[in-house]
Amino acid sequence: MLSVGMKHIMKFGVMVLLLITFGWMVPTSAHADKKKNAPAQAKPSDGLNWVDGVPDFTTIVFPPAPSVPRIRYLDYFASSLPELPKAERQKQKAGWMDRLAGVDPNEGDKKVAKVRYHLFAPYGVAVDSKGLLYIADTKVGAVFIFNTENDHVELIKAGVDAQFKNIFGLAMDDADHLFVADAGRHEILEFDATHKYVGAFGFHDLRAPCGIAIDSENRFFYVADPELDQVVVFNADTHAVLRKFGTTGKNHTLTDAGNFSKPTNVAVGKDGNVYVVDTLNDRVEIFDADGNFIRTFGQNGDAVGNFARPKGITVDSDGHVWVADAMLNRIQVFTPEGQVLMSFGGYGIGPAQFQALTGLTFDAKRNRLFAAEQIFGRVQMFRYYTDEEARIEIAKRRAGKSDEAAIKAKPEEVKSGPQLKPPPEAKP
């Protein structure tokens, strides 16, 4: 197994090579190899910490210094890491009996190359109680299961572990049962905590299920169906249909409040309210647990608080609503009422940059945010700093006890962050 340090060197090495390829990094001197004792190159002024010539991307935070962070970049997941070659051992010389029998005395040391699994077009994301990350890949047709500590990857494979056709959204319940929305099968598939197939439901009520969410308190199971222009609500235990939001059969033309034009994803707040991404109307609609319309926020545009093609949505442990925009390549944070608090991202291949954002999920147990992007085929992981951590840090700063070291501390050591507040009007 790779050490944590070696894992980071390999993964960030790949990131650095990509950034160099696309001209993002600071260029090196063209004459660096002409003098053996040439003066050391100046430290790049990119705001990153550099350790032994390797940038530490976990210093990327939002909002940036001098503010204390509310969100910090941690890592990304795209494929299983290769096994490093072990030191070559002394080969045994074949004796006359080995040669006569055609036996290779070193055969036991030979290994079949380990298969590496790569994301191609990730969409839905979910996290179980153990912190494992589940990713539905719409092109590979499999659910990837990443150990976020060591990048070990398992798969729930189509044709082997399940009969997937066209998978999108994921959701995890309190018993670590995984639910997969399969638009090709027109139903929701369920797997137990050991990743064994349990059963499916919704075939007669769904056309192309996409985003899904579970209200564990009220025992509701929500499915956003962009082809029906509806959100279908099932009983989370019996899987019977309880109600539907929206009007179907209007060919994605409805724009009035309470109706949808291709709703793609859904999330549930701590109060039971339901947040639905109404993608073609570039807005988020809010309903109560009984299906009554409450309000909407967002409109078409690129200003802060607006959307161009919203997709993923999730709610954090403080009740903030996070929305991913596939066209603007940014994530925005809102209050439950729809007031914009913060925006970060932008087009690119670097950390905290995105291309075609899709699914979002929040790991409340560990305060981690995961964001999937289809074009670059990866899922990025961030650390969220809670309102309570923010209050502690604000109090420390007012008392004069905070310093720059708190900002540059390792992610697991940081215990604070500033209060989220609406950003000033600016270009996104």
GROMACS .gro file of C-alpha atoms in nm:
model
  428
    1MET     CA    1   0.000   0.000   0.000
    2LEU     CA    2   0.125   0.351  -0.083
    3SER     CA    3   0.216   0.582   0.201
    4VAL     CA    4   0.010   0.898   0.237
    5GLY     CA    5   0.311   1.109   0.142
    6MET     CA    6   0.387   0.908  -0.170
    7LYS     CA    7   0.019   0.913  -0.270
    8HIS     CA    8   0.015   1.292  -0.257
    9ILE     CA    9   0.341   1.323  -0.450
   10MET     CA   10   0.206   1.101  -0.728
   11LYS     CA   11  -0.135   1.266  -0.748
   12PHE     CA   12  -0.008   1.620  -0.727
   13GLY     CA   13   0.268   1.530  -0.970
   14VAL     CA   14   0.002   1.443  -1.224
   15MET     CA   15  -0.173   1.772  -1.148
   16VAL     CA   16   0.151   1.970  -1.191
   17LEU     CA   17   0.222   1.801  -1.525
   18LEU     CA   18  -0.125   1.892  -1.647
   19LEU     CA   19  -0.087   2.249  -1.533
   20ILE     CA   20   0.251   2.278  -1.702
   21THR     CA   21   0.105   2.132  -2.022
   22PHE     CA   22  -0.168   2.395  -2.029
   23GLY     CA   23   0.063   2.681  -1.940
   24TRP     CA   24  -0.078   2.741  -1.593
   25MET     CA   25   0.245   2.707  -1.399
   26VAL     CA   26   0.519   2.968  -1.380
   27PRO     CA   27   0.773   2.894  -1.659
   28THR     CA   28   1.118   2.777  -1.559
   29SER     CA   29   1.438   2.939  -1.675
   30ALA     CA   30   1.548   2.842  -2.024
   31HIS     CA   31   1.913   2.843  -1.913
   32ALA     CA   32   1.877   2.652  -1.587
   33ASP     CA   33   2.096   2.366  -1.712
   34LYS     CA   34   2.387   2.578  -1.838
   35LYS     CA   35   2.545   2.659  -1.504
   36LYS     CA   36   2.584   2.400  -1.236
   37ASN     CA   37   2.574   2.653  -0.956
   38ALA     CA   38   2.306   2.880  -1.096
   39PRO     CA   39   2.119   3.084  -0.835
   40ALA     CA   40   1.800   2.929  -0.703
   41GLN     CA   41   1.487   3.029  -0.889
   42ALA     CA   42   1.254   3.266  -0.708
   43LYS     CA   43   0.955   3.110  -0.535
   44PRO     CA   44   0.650   3.132  -0.763
   45SER     CA   45   0.415   3.410  -0.657
   46ASP     CA   46   0.102   3.200  -0.698
   47GLY     CA   47  -0.015   3.201  -0.337
   48LEU     CA   48   0.070   2.834  -0.285
   49ASN     CA   49   0.306   2.679  -0.033
   50TRP     CA   50   0.591   2.496  -0.207
   51VAL     CA   51   0.754   2.200  -0.033
   52ASP     CA   52   1.066   2.057  -0.199
   53GLY     CA   53   0.956   2.203  -0.530
   54VAL     CA   54   0.605   2.056  -0.508
   55PRO     CA   55   0.306   2.292  -0.465
   56ASP     CA   56   0.074   2.225  -0.172
   57PHE     CA   57  -0.270   2.269  -0.324
   58THR     CA   58  -0.442   2.226   0.013
   59THR     CA   59  -0.358   2.589   0.083
   60ILE     CA   60  -0.624   2.688  -0.171
   61VAL     CA   61  -0.912   2.829   0.033
   62PHE     CA   62  -1.225   3.037  -0.012
   63PRO     CA   63  -1.262   3.314   0.073
   64PRO     CA   64  -0.888   3.377   0.024
   65ALA     CA   65  -0.650   3.536   0.277
   66PRO     CA   66  -0.657   3.758   0.474
   67SER     CA   67  -1.000   3.608   0.543
   68VAL     CA   68  -1.006   3.274   0.722
   69PRO     CA   69  -1.139   2.994   0.500
   70ARG     CA   70  -1.486   2.849   0.490
   71ILE     CA   71  -1.391   2.593   0.225
   72ARG     CA   72  -1.050   2.434   0.158
   73TYR     CA   73  -0.937   2.217  -0.130
   74LEU     CA   74  -0.816   1.875  -0.014
   75ASP     CA   75  -0.779   1.623  -0.296
   76TYR     CA   76  -0.926   1.480  -0.613
   77PHE     CA   77  -1.022   1.132  -0.732
   78ALA     CA   78  -0.999   1.010  -1.090
   79SER     CA   79  -0.839   0.665  -1.091
   80SER     CA   80  -0.675   0.403  -0.876
   81LEU     CA   81  -0.305   0.469  -0.822
   82PRO     CA   82  -0.043   0.238  -0.975
   83GLU     CA   83   0.157   0.001  -0.760
   84LEU     CA   84   0.516   0.112  -0.714
   85PRO     CA   85   0.774  -0.151  -0.822
   86LYS     CA   86   0.942  -0.330  -0.534
   87ALA     CA   87   1.318  -0.350  -0.515
   88GLU     CA   88   1.430  -0.624  -0.750
   89ARG     CA   89   1.542  -0.931  -0.565
   90GLN     CA   90   1.833  -1.155  -0.657
   91LYS     CA   91   1.710  -1.393  -0.923
   92GLN     CA   92   1.764  -1.762  -0.865
   93LYS     CA   93   1.963  -1.954  -1.120
   94ALA     CA   94   1.777  -2.244  -1.276
   95GLY     CA   95   1.924  -2.581  -1.186
   96TRP     CA   96   1.948  -2.877  -1.426
   97MET     CA   97   1.626  -3.026  -1.284
   98ASP     CA   98   1.441  -2.697  -1.336
   99ARG     CA   99   1.565  -2.675  -1.695
  100LEU     CA  100   1.470  -3.036  -1.759
  101ALA     CA  101   1.118  -2.981  -1.621
  102GLY     CA  102   1.079  -2.644  -1.788
  103VAL     CA  103   1.026  -2.470  -1.452
  104ASP     CA  104   1.117  -2.106  -1.388
  105PRO     CA  105   1.239  -2.073  -1.026
  106ASN     CA  106   1.139  -1.704  -1.032
  107GLU     CA  107   0.783  -1.768  -1.151
  108GLY     CA  108   0.642  -1.699  -0.804
  109ASP     CA  109   0.784  -1.347  -0.811
  110LYS     CA  110   0.609  -1.254  -1.135
  111LYS     CA  111   0.286  -1.058  -1.105
  112VAL     CA  112   0.009  -0.977  -1.346
  113ALA     CA  113  -0.013  -0.601  -1.390
  114LYS     CA  114  -0.275  -0.449  -1.164
  115VAL     CA  115  -0.580  -0.319  -1.349
  116ARG     CA  116  -0.624   0.055  -1.302
  117TYR     CA  117  -0.975   0.197  -1.306
  118HIS     CA  118  -1.042   0.546  -1.440
  119LEU     CA  119  -1.342   0.774  -1.420
  120PHE     CA  120  -1.469   0.890  -1.755
  121ALA     CA  121  -1.793   1.083  -1.699
  122PRO     CA  122  -1.883   1.095  -1.327
  123TYR     CA  123  -2.226   1.222  -1.226
  124GLY     CA  124  -2.387   1.118  -0.896
  125VAL     CA  125  -2.183   1.108  -0.574
  126ALA     CA  126  -2.256   0.973  -0.225
  127VAL     CA  127  -2.065   0.894   0.096
  128ASP     CA  128  -2.131   0.611   0.343
  129SER     CA  129  -2.085   0.604   0.722
  130LYS     CA  130  -1.726   0.480   0.684
  131GLY     CA  131  -1.631   0.773   0.464
  132LEU     CA  132  -1.612   0.575   0.139
  133LEU     CA  133  -1.689   0.780  -0.171
  134TYR     CA  134  -1.932   0.639  -0.430
  135ILE     CA  135  -1.933   0.777  -0.785
  136ALA     CA  136  -2.174   0.687  -1.066
  137ASP     CA  137  -2.000   0.703  -1.403
  138THR     CA  138  -2.249   0.746  -1.687
  139LYS     CA  139  -2.003   0.634  -1.959
  140VAL     CA  140  -1.822   0.353  -1.782
  141GLY     CA  141  -2.156   0.224  -1.655
  142ALA     CA  142  -2.028   0.139  -1.310
  143VAL     CA  143  -2.026   0.275  -0.957
  144PHE     CA  144  -1.671   0.353  -0.837
  145ILE     CA  145  -1.604   0.317  -0.464
  146PHE     CA  146  -1.300   0.518  -0.351
  147ASN     CA  147  -1.127   0.492  -0.016
  148THR     CA  148  -1.044   0.861   0.026
  149GLU     CA  149  -0.747   0.781   0.251
  150ASN     CA  150  -0.548   0.557   0.017
  151ASP     CA  151  -0.727   0.580  -0.322
  152HIS     CA  152  -0.809   0.208  -0.321
  153VAL     CA  153  -1.091   0.152  -0.572
  154GLU     CA  154  -1.365  -0.108  -0.594
  155LEU     CA  155  -1.638  -0.121  -0.855
  156ILE     CA  156  -1.999  -0.224  -0.874
  157LYS     CA  157  -1.979  -0.336  -1.236
  158ALA     CA  158  -2.250  -0.353  -1.498
  159GLY     CA  159  -2.311  -0.708  -1.614
  160VAL     CA  160  -2.124  -0.849  -1.313
  161ASP     CA  161  -2.264  -0.702  -0.994
  162ALA     CA  162  -2.570  -0.533  -1.145
  163GLN     CA  163  -2.755  -0.485  -1.471
  164PHE     CA  164  -2.690  -0.114  -1.520
  165LYS     CA  165  -2.798   0.064  -1.837
  166ASN     CA  166  -2.763   0.440  -1.791
  167ILE     CA  167  -2.686   0.545  -1.434
  168PHE     CA  168  -2.694   0.898  -1.290
  169GLY     CA  169  -2.784   0.991  -0.932
  170LEU     CA  170  -2.676   0.822  -0.610
  171ALA     CA  171  -2.809   0.834  -0.254
  172MET     CA  172  -2.708   0.660   0.070
  173ASP     CA  173  -2.940   0.579   0.360
  174ASP     CA  174  -2.860   0.542   0.731
  175ALA     CA  175  -2.796   0.169   0.692
  176ASP     CA  176  -2.537   0.229   0.419
  177HIS     CA  177  -2.772   0.101   0.152
  178LEU     CA  178  -2.680   0.256  -0.182
  179PHE     CA  179  -2.950   0.368  -0.425
  180VAL     CA  180  -2.870   0.419  -0.794
  181ALA     CA  181  -3.093   0.604  -1.043
  182ASP     CA  182  -3.087   0.421  -1.376
  183ALA     CA  183  -3.252   0.619  -1.656
  184GLY     CA  184  -3.210   0.331  -1.899
  185ARG     CA  185  -3.400   0.092  -1.672
  186HIS     CA  186  -3.652   0.362  -1.563
  187GLU     CA  187  -3.608   0.267  -1.198
  188ILE     CA  188  -3.404   0.295  -0.878
  189LEU     CA  189  -3.167   0.010  -0.788
  190GLU     CA  190  -3.081  -0.074  -0.426
  191PHE     CA  191  -2.761  -0.233  -0.290
  192ASP     CA  192  -2.691  -0.336   0.068
  193ALA     CA  193  -2.392  -0.235   0.282
  194THR     CA  194  -2.183  -0.512   0.126
  195HIS     CA  195  -2.268  -0.382  -0.224
  196LYS     CA  196  -2.495  -0.674  -0.306
  197TYR     CA  197  -2.798  -0.607  -0.523
  198VAL     CA  198  -3.122  -0.601  -0.323
  199GLY     CA  199  -3.391  -0.498  -0.571
  200ALA     CA  200  -3.541  -0.213  -0.772
  201PHE     CA  201  -3.850   0.006  -0.771
  202GLY     CA  202  -4.021   0.281  -0.972
  203PHE     CA  203  -4.041   0.114  -1.314
  204HIS     CA  204  -4.407   0.204  -1.365
  205ASP     CA  205  -4.374   0.557  -1.228
  206LEU     CA  206  -4.043   0.686  -1.368
  207ARG     CA  207  -3.920   0.760  -1.718
  208ALA     CA  208  -3.560   0.883  -1.676
  209PRO     CA  209  -3.469   0.915  -1.307
  210CYS     CA  210  -3.171   1.138  -1.242
  211GLY     CA  211  -3.099   1.304  -0.906
  212ILE     CA  212  -3.224   1.132  -0.589
  213ALA     CA  213  -3.234   1.219  -0.218
  214ILE     CA  214  -3.360   1.059   0.104
  215ASP     CA  215  -3.540   1.229   0.392
  216SER     CA  216  -3.441   0.992   0.674
  217GLU     CA  217  -3.657   1.171   0.930
  218ASN     CA  218  -3.985   1.167   0.738
  219ARG     CA  219  -3.899   0.851   0.540
  220PHE     CA  220  -3.946   1.008   0.197
  221PHE     CA  221  -3.746   0.913  -0.113
  222TYR     CA  222  -3.726   1.190  -0.376
  223VAL     CA  223  -3.654   1.131  -0.745
  224ALA     CA  224  -3.603   1.411  -0.998
  225ASP     CA  225  -3.715   1.294  -1.343
  226PRO     CA  226  -3.616   1.543  -1.617
  227GLU     CA  227  -3.818   1.362  -1.885
  228LEU     CA  228  -4.139   1.373  -1.680
  229ASP     CA  229  -4.065   1.729  -1.558
  230GLN     CA  230  -4.159   1.603  -1.215
  231VAL     CA  231  -4.023   1.507  -0.875
  232VAL     CA  232  -4.171   1.174  -0.770
  233VAL     CA  233  -4.193   1.105  -0.395
  234PHE     CA  234  -4.180   0.744  -0.271
  235ASN     CA  235  -4.220   0.598   0.075
  236ALA     CA  236  -3.858   0.522   0.167
  237ASP     CA  237  -3.956   0.188   0.324
  238THR     CA  238  -4.236   0.047   0.110
  239HIS     CA  239  -4.140   0.230  -0.213
  240ALA     CA  240  -4.502   0.318  -0.278
  241VAL     CA  241  -4.561   0.647  -0.462
  242LEU     CA  242  -4.686   0.918  -0.224
  243ARG     CA  243  -4.707   1.229  -0.442
  244LYS     CA  244  -4.558   1.412  -0.737
  245PHE     CA  245  -4.438   1.772  -0.780
  246GLY     CA  246  -4.483   1.942  -1.116
  247THR     CA  247  -4.687   1.892  -1.430
  248THR     CA  248  -4.587   1.634  -1.688
  249GLY     CA  249  -4.660   1.618  -2.060
  250LYS     CA  250  -4.576   1.980  -2.146
  251ASN     CA  251  -4.247   1.905  -2.325
  252HIS     CA  252  -4.027   2.112  -2.089
  253THR     CA  253  -4.207   2.440  -2.164
  254LEU     CA  254  -4.345   2.535  -1.823
  255THR     CA  255  -4.188   2.828  -1.640
  256ASP     CA  256  -4.440   2.907  -1.366
  257ALA     CA  257  -4.359   2.855  -0.998
  258GLY     CA  258  -4.414   2.501  -0.880
  259ASN     CA  259  -4.352   2.347  -1.222
  260PHE     CA  260  -4.028   2.239  -1.388
  261SER     CA  261  -3.840   2.224  -1.713
  262LYS     CA  262  -3.602   1.928  -1.679
  263PRO     CA  263  -3.545   1.905  -1.305
  264THR     CA  264  -3.214   1.721  -1.267
  265ASN     CA  265  -3.127   1.705  -0.899
  266VAL     CA  266  -3.283   1.729  -0.555
  267ALA     CA  267  -3.170   1.775  -0.194
  268VAL     CA  268  -3.339   1.772   0.147
  269GLY     CA  269  -3.278   2.028   0.423
  270LYS     CA  270  -3.267   1.961   0.797
  271ASP     CA  271  -3.620   2.102   0.828
  272GLY     CA  272  -3.754   1.861   0.566
  273ASN     CA  273  -3.781   2.123   0.293
  274VAL     CA  274  -3.698   1.998  -0.056
  275TYR     CA  275  -3.466   2.185  -0.294
  276VAL     CA  276  -3.514   2.102  -0.663
  277VAL     CA  277  -3.277   2.214  -0.939
  278ASP     CA  278  -3.501   2.332  -1.224
  279THR     CA  279  -3.224   2.317  -1.480
  280LEU     CA  280  -3.369   2.466  -1.799
  281ASN     CA  281  -3.537   2.744  -1.599
  282ASP     CA  282  -3.203   2.823  -1.429
  283ARG     CA  283  -3.343   2.827  -1.078
  284VAL     CA  284  -3.390   2.630  -0.757
  285GLU     CA  285  -3.743   2.567  -0.631
  286ILE     CA  286  -3.824   2.495  -0.266
  287PHE     CA  287  -4.111   2.280  -0.139
  288ASP     CA  288  -4.210   2.165   0.207
  289ALA     CA  289  -4.228   1.796   0.301
  290ASP     CA  290  -4.593   1.781   0.196
  291GLY     CA  291  -4.514   1.907  -0.152
  292ASN     CA  292  -4.637   2.264  -0.107
  293PHE     CA  293  -4.442   2.524  -0.306
  294ILE     CA  294  -4.256   2.774  -0.085
  295ARG     CA  295  -4.030   2.989  -0.302
  296THR     CA  296  -3.774   2.994  -0.581
  297PHE     CA  297  -3.433   3.158  -0.621
  298GLY     CA  298  -3.197   3.220  -0.910
  299GLN     CA  299  -3.247   3.321  -1.271
  300ASN     CA  300  -3.058   3.303  -1.597
  301GLY     CA  301  -2.737   3.504  -1.597
  302ASP     CA  302  -2.373   3.502  -1.495
  303ALA     CA  303  -2.393   3.751  -1.206
  304VAL     CA  304  -2.342   3.624  -0.852
  305GLY     CA  305  -2.655   3.436  -0.744
  306ASN     CA  306  -2.766   3.353  -1.099
  307PHE     CA  307  -2.732   3.034  -1.301
  308ALA     CA  308  -2.659   2.928  -1.658
  309ARG     CA  309  -2.709   2.553  -1.622
  310PRO     CA  310  -2.749   2.444  -1.258
  311LYS     CA  311  -2.706   2.072  -1.190
  312GLY     CA  312  -2.580   1.936  -0.857
  313ILE     CA  313  -2.724   2.043  -0.522
  314THR     CA  314  -2.661   1.951  -0.159
  315VAL     CA  315  -2.723   2.088   0.190
  316ASP     CA  316  -2.445   2.112   0.451
  317SER     CA  317  -2.459   2.051   0.827
  318ASP     CA  318  -2.548   2.418   0.891
  319GLY     CA  319  -2.833   2.420   0.640
  320HIS     CA  320  -2.654   2.614   0.363
  321VAL     CA  321  -2.753   2.514   0.011
  322TRP     CA  322  -2.470   2.443  -0.238
  323VAL     CA  323  -2.547   2.453  -0.612
  324ALA     CA  324  -2.314   2.346  -0.894
  325ASP     CA  325  -2.339   2.522  -1.230
  326ALA     CA  326  -2.231   2.308  -1.526
  327MET     CA  327  -2.195   2.598  -1.769
  328LEU     CA  328  -2.043   2.864  -1.544
  329ASN     CA  329  -1.816   2.603  -1.381
  330ARG     CA  330  -1.870   2.734  -1.031
  331ILE     CA  331  -2.027   2.637  -0.701
  332GLN     CA  332  -2.245   2.888  -0.515
  333VAL     CA  333  -2.359   2.878  -0.154
  334PHE     CA  334  -2.700   3.008  -0.043
  335THR     CA  335  -2.901   3.045   0.274
  336PRO     CA  336  -3.211   2.823   0.298
  337GLU     CA  337  -3.408   3.128   0.187
  338GLY     CA  338  -3.199   3.170  -0.130
  339GLN     CA  339  -2.963   3.455  -0.037
  340VAL     CA  340  -2.625   3.402  -0.202
  341LEU     CA  341  -2.334   3.382   0.043
  342MET     CA  342  -2.029   3.276  -0.152
  343SER     CA  343  -1.915   3.163  -0.496
  344PHE     CA  344  -1.598   2.984  -0.602
  345GLY     CA  345  -1.456   2.798  -0.900
  346GLY     CA  346  -1.414   2.890  -1.264
  347TYR     CA  347  -1.316   2.713  -1.585
  348GLY     CA  348  -0.990   2.518  -1.573
  349ILE     CA  349  -0.810   2.198  -1.483
  350GLY     CA  350  -0.650   2.312  -1.158
  351PRO     CA  351  -0.770   2.251  -0.803
  352ALA     CA  352  -1.104   2.424  -0.730
  353GLN     CA  353  -1.151   2.481  -1.103
  354PHE     CA  354  -1.415   2.289  -1.293
  355GLN     CA  355  -1.538   2.166  -1.630
  356ALA     CA  356  -1.903   2.061  -1.661
  357LEU     CA  357  -1.996   2.022  -1.295
  358THR     CA  358  -2.261   1.763  -1.223
  359GLY     CA  359  -2.321   1.598  -0.885
  360LEU     CA  360  -2.259   1.738  -0.538
  361THR     CA  361  -2.278   1.566  -0.202
  362PHE     CA  362  -2.196   1.663   0.155
  363ASP     CA  363  -2.039   1.432   0.413
  364ALA     CA  364  -2.191   1.573   0.734
  365LYS     CA  365  -1.992   1.342   0.960
  366ARG     CA  366  -1.658   1.476   0.835
  367ASN     CA  367  -1.765   1.814   0.693
  368ARG     CA  368  -1.647   1.731   0.342
  369LEU     CA  369  -1.791   1.847   0.010
  370PHE     CA  370  -1.752   1.639  -0.307
  371ALA     CA  371  -1.801   1.783  -0.657
  372ALA     CA  372  -1.810   1.575  -0.977
  373GLU     CA  373  -1.716   1.714  -1.316
  374GLN     CA  374  -1.774   1.527  -1.639
  375ILE     CA  375  -1.535   1.672  -1.895
  376PHE     CA  376  -1.223   1.626  -1.684
  377GLY     CA  377  -1.345   1.300  -1.533
  378ARG     CA  378  -1.276   1.360  -1.166
  379VAL     CA  379  -1.434   1.433  -0.829
  380GLN     CA  380  -1.281   1.704  -0.611
  381MET     CA  381  -1.292   1.693  -0.231
  382PHE     CA  382  -1.313   2.000  -0.006
  383ARG     CA  383  -1.317   2.060   0.370
  384TYR     CA  384  -1.606   2.279   0.492
  385TYR     CA  385  -1.559   2.488   0.808
  386THR     CA  386  -1.882   2.509   1.006
  387ASP     CA  387  -2.060   2.811   1.153
  388GLU     CA  388  -1.942   2.705   1.499
  389GLU     CA  389  -1.581   2.692   1.382
  390ALA     CA  390  -1.635   3.033   1.227
  391ARG     CA  391  -1.760   3.182   1.553
  392ILE     CA  392  -1.458   3.046   1.740
  393GLU     CA  393  -1.215   3.191   1.487
  394ILE     CA  394  -1.390   3.529   1.481
  395ALA     CA  395  -1.369   3.543   1.861
  396LYS     CA  396  -0.998   3.452   1.848
  397ARG     CA  397  -0.927   3.724   1.595
  398ARG     CA  398  -1.111   3.986   1.795
  399ALA     CA  399  -0.910   3.883   2.099
  400GLY     CA  400  -0.589   3.912   1.897
  401LYS     CA  401  -0.502   3.544   1.934
  402SER     CA  402  -0.520   3.439   1.572
  403ASP     CA  403  -0.222   3.447   1.337
  404GLU     CA  404  -0.120   3.345   0.987
  405ALA     CA  405  -0.022   2.998   1.110
  406ALA     CA  406  -0.391   2.921   1.166
  407ILE     CA  407  -0.456   2.979   0.798
  408LYS     CA  408  -0.164   2.765   0.681
  409ALA     CA  409  -0.221   2.477   0.922
  410LYS     CA  410  -0.286   2.129   0.791
  411PRO     CA  411  -0.654   2.073   0.702
  412GLU     CA  412  -0.710   1.828   0.986
  413GLU     CA  413  -0.559   2.073   1.234
  414VAL     CA  414  -0.763   2.375   1.135
  415LYS     CA  415  -1.058   2.425   1.371
  416SER     CA  416  -1.194   2.753   1.245
  417GLY     CA  417  -1.327   2.957   0.958
  418PRO     CA  418  -1.499   3.292   0.900
  419GLN     CA  419  -1.872   3.350   0.895
  420LEU     CA  420  -2.020   3.313   0.550
  421LYS     CA  421  -2.150   3.644   0.423
  422PRO     CA  422  -2.288   3.774   0.095
  423PRO     CA  423  -2.005   3.863  -0.148
  424PRO     CA  424  -1.972   4.211  -0.299
  425GLU     CA  425  -2.107   4.256  -0.647
  426ALA     CA  426  -1.836   4.144  -0.885
  427LYS     CA  427  -1.780   3.939  -1.195
  428PRO     CA  428  -1.808   3.568  -1.117
   0.00000   0.00000   0.00000
